[in-house]
Amino acid sequence: MRHSHPIEPRAAIGELVGSRIRAVANAGLGQPDVLPFWFGEPDAVTPQFVRDAAVAALADGATFYTSNLGITPLREGLARYVGALHGASLDPERIAVTSSGMSALMIAMQALIGPGDRVVVVTPVWPNLTEGPRILGADVVRVALDCVAGVWRLDVERLLAALTADTRVLLLNSPNNPTGWVIDASRQRAILEHCRQLGIWIVADDVYERIHFGQGAVAPSFLDMADAQDRVISSNSFSKAWQMTGWRLGWLVSPRGADGATLIEHFGKLIEYNTCCAPEFVQRAGLIAIEQGEVVIEATLARYRAARDHLCERLSRLPGITAAAPAGAMYIFFRVDGVSDSLELCKALVREAGLGLAPGAAFGGEAEGYVRWCFASSHERLDEGIARLTGFLERRRTKAA
Ligand SMILES: Cc1ncc(COP(=O)(O)O)c(C=O)c1O
């Protein structure tokens, strides 16, 4: 007898749109001489001392499963690190180590979000933050930042109005991918106070907190002002601060209620059913990164600041392009006059100019017409990218004339 059942996933997954950043990158796969700036990663490999730590851990036989929540020295190291950054003492029992920032976000979402829950997300944003809740069956409400003369701002009153009593979770990423927007402490306080009143969870995606160009060693964070009892989860990663994108290591900070309850036990169960644990040799290298990495972060920030200013200045010279220097993260998110289909533009840029950029549309409808360029590169590489973009735009203009 022939089978006639359709081969298809459940509806929410069938409707899921694949990442448009990946769609552009996939279009360039196998094409020689593409200069990629589409992903959020540097052109430099992970610092040598971190790689050495992983090699030493492997030589030492660190090839086994660990506790779901991570090895104790790393949880303790992270508690010291996060506590020092955010001016509070933090119990390692509130930390869970995860296999990447993405996995940390998904674990937090799985712990909090169910079908039909209202989830508010500040956008434009890395698509994984809006698609994660959708995979879990949530209703996602987008609150868009405004862009004035290239600078992105949050209308906090509009956000508070969207954070209704039936909202389960607010997801907020600052410094923001793709816009580089960084929330200020006074807006954060207003949001925290509002969510506190209504019992709304805040999941703060803090992966770019060390890449901000303002004062101090870290961007403003909900962790600076939240009590341990507040319904605030911080999600973080080793990828950006220590240039460890391929290592897949991250962590979560859980609140602790007045009765001592945390989400850690539940995170542990979810980690078991997702990845079981992060690899031990990676965790051991991560510990060395946070213990010895401050000089690297300082040097990286100086390099990124120079790259940001260089690229912004070069982009601004091009006709039809509006670019502003972002306050944080590692992207220039610029507007191209006359572009209404950024995906088409980015695919053509790969095909015709060998230049890999990410389309604004990947980050939401409100970001259509924009393009994201990761500036974590040498000036020479950025200049070569600018030359390719310039040639491409000239050819398009000639063709249109
Ligand atoms: C906003 C944001 N959150 C989380 C992540 C996750 O980083 P990873 O999964 O590499 O740790 C990224 C990576 O690009 C990001 O841009």
Coordinates of C-alpha atoms and ligand atoms in Angstrom, one line a residue, residues 21 39-41 98-105 125-129 173-178 205-208 235-240 244-251 329-331 363 372, ligand 1:
I21 CA 21.4 36.8 6.3
F39 CA 28.0 37.9 9.9
G40 CA 28.8 39.5 13.2
E41 CA 32.3 38.2 13.6
T98 CA 25.2 27.2 27.7
S99 CA 26.4 26.1 24.3
S100 CA 26.4 29.7 22.8
G101 CA 24.4 32.9 23.3
M102 CA 21.8 31.6 20.9
S103 CA 21.3 28.5 23.0
A104 CA 21.1 30.7 26.1
L105 CA 18.3 32.7 24.6
V125 CA 16.7 43.1 15.8
W126 CA 18.7 40.0 15.0
P127 CA 15.9 37.7 13.7
N128 CA 16.7 34.9 16.1
L129 CA 15.1 36.9 18.9
N173 CA 18.9 43.6 22.9
S174 CA 21.2 46.5 23.7
P175 CA 23.7 47.3 22.3
N176 CA 21.6 46.3 19.4
N177 CA 22.2 44.2 16.4
P178 CA 21.8 45.6 13.7
D205 CA 20.3 40.0 25.3
D206 CA 23.6 41.4 26.6
V207 CA 26.0 39.8 24.1
Y208 CA 27.4 43.2 22.9
S235 CA 21.7 36.2 28.3
N236 CA 25.3 36.5 27.2
S237 CA 28.0 34.9 25.1
F238 CA 31.8 34.5 24.7
S239 CA 31.4 35.2 20.9
K240 CA 31.7 38.9 20.7
M244 CA 35.0 33.2 20.1
T245 CA 32.1 32.9 17.6
G246 CA 33.0 29.4 16.5
W247 CA 33.4 28.0 20.0
R248 CA 29.7 28.1 20.9
L249 CA 29.8 29.2 24.6
G250 CA 27.4 31.4 26.5
W251 CA 25.7 31.8 29.8
A329 CA 27.9 46.6 18.7
M330 CA 29.9 46.0 15.5
Y331 CA 27.7 47.1 12.6
F363 CA 15.9 42.3 10.8
R372 CA 24.2 46.0 7.7
Ligands
LIG1 C1 21.9 40.1 19.2 C2 22.6 38.8 19.3 N1 22.3 37.9 20.3 C3 22.9 36.7 20.4 C4 23.8 36.3 19.5 C5 24.4 34.9 19.7 O1 25.7 34.8 19.7 P1 26.3 33.3 19.8 O2 25.2 32.3 19.5 O3 27.4 33.3 18.7 O4 26.8 33.2 21.1 C6 24.2 37.2 18.4 C7 25.1 36.7 17.4 O5 25.3 37.3 16.4 C8 23.5 38.4 18.3 O6 23.8 39.3 17.3

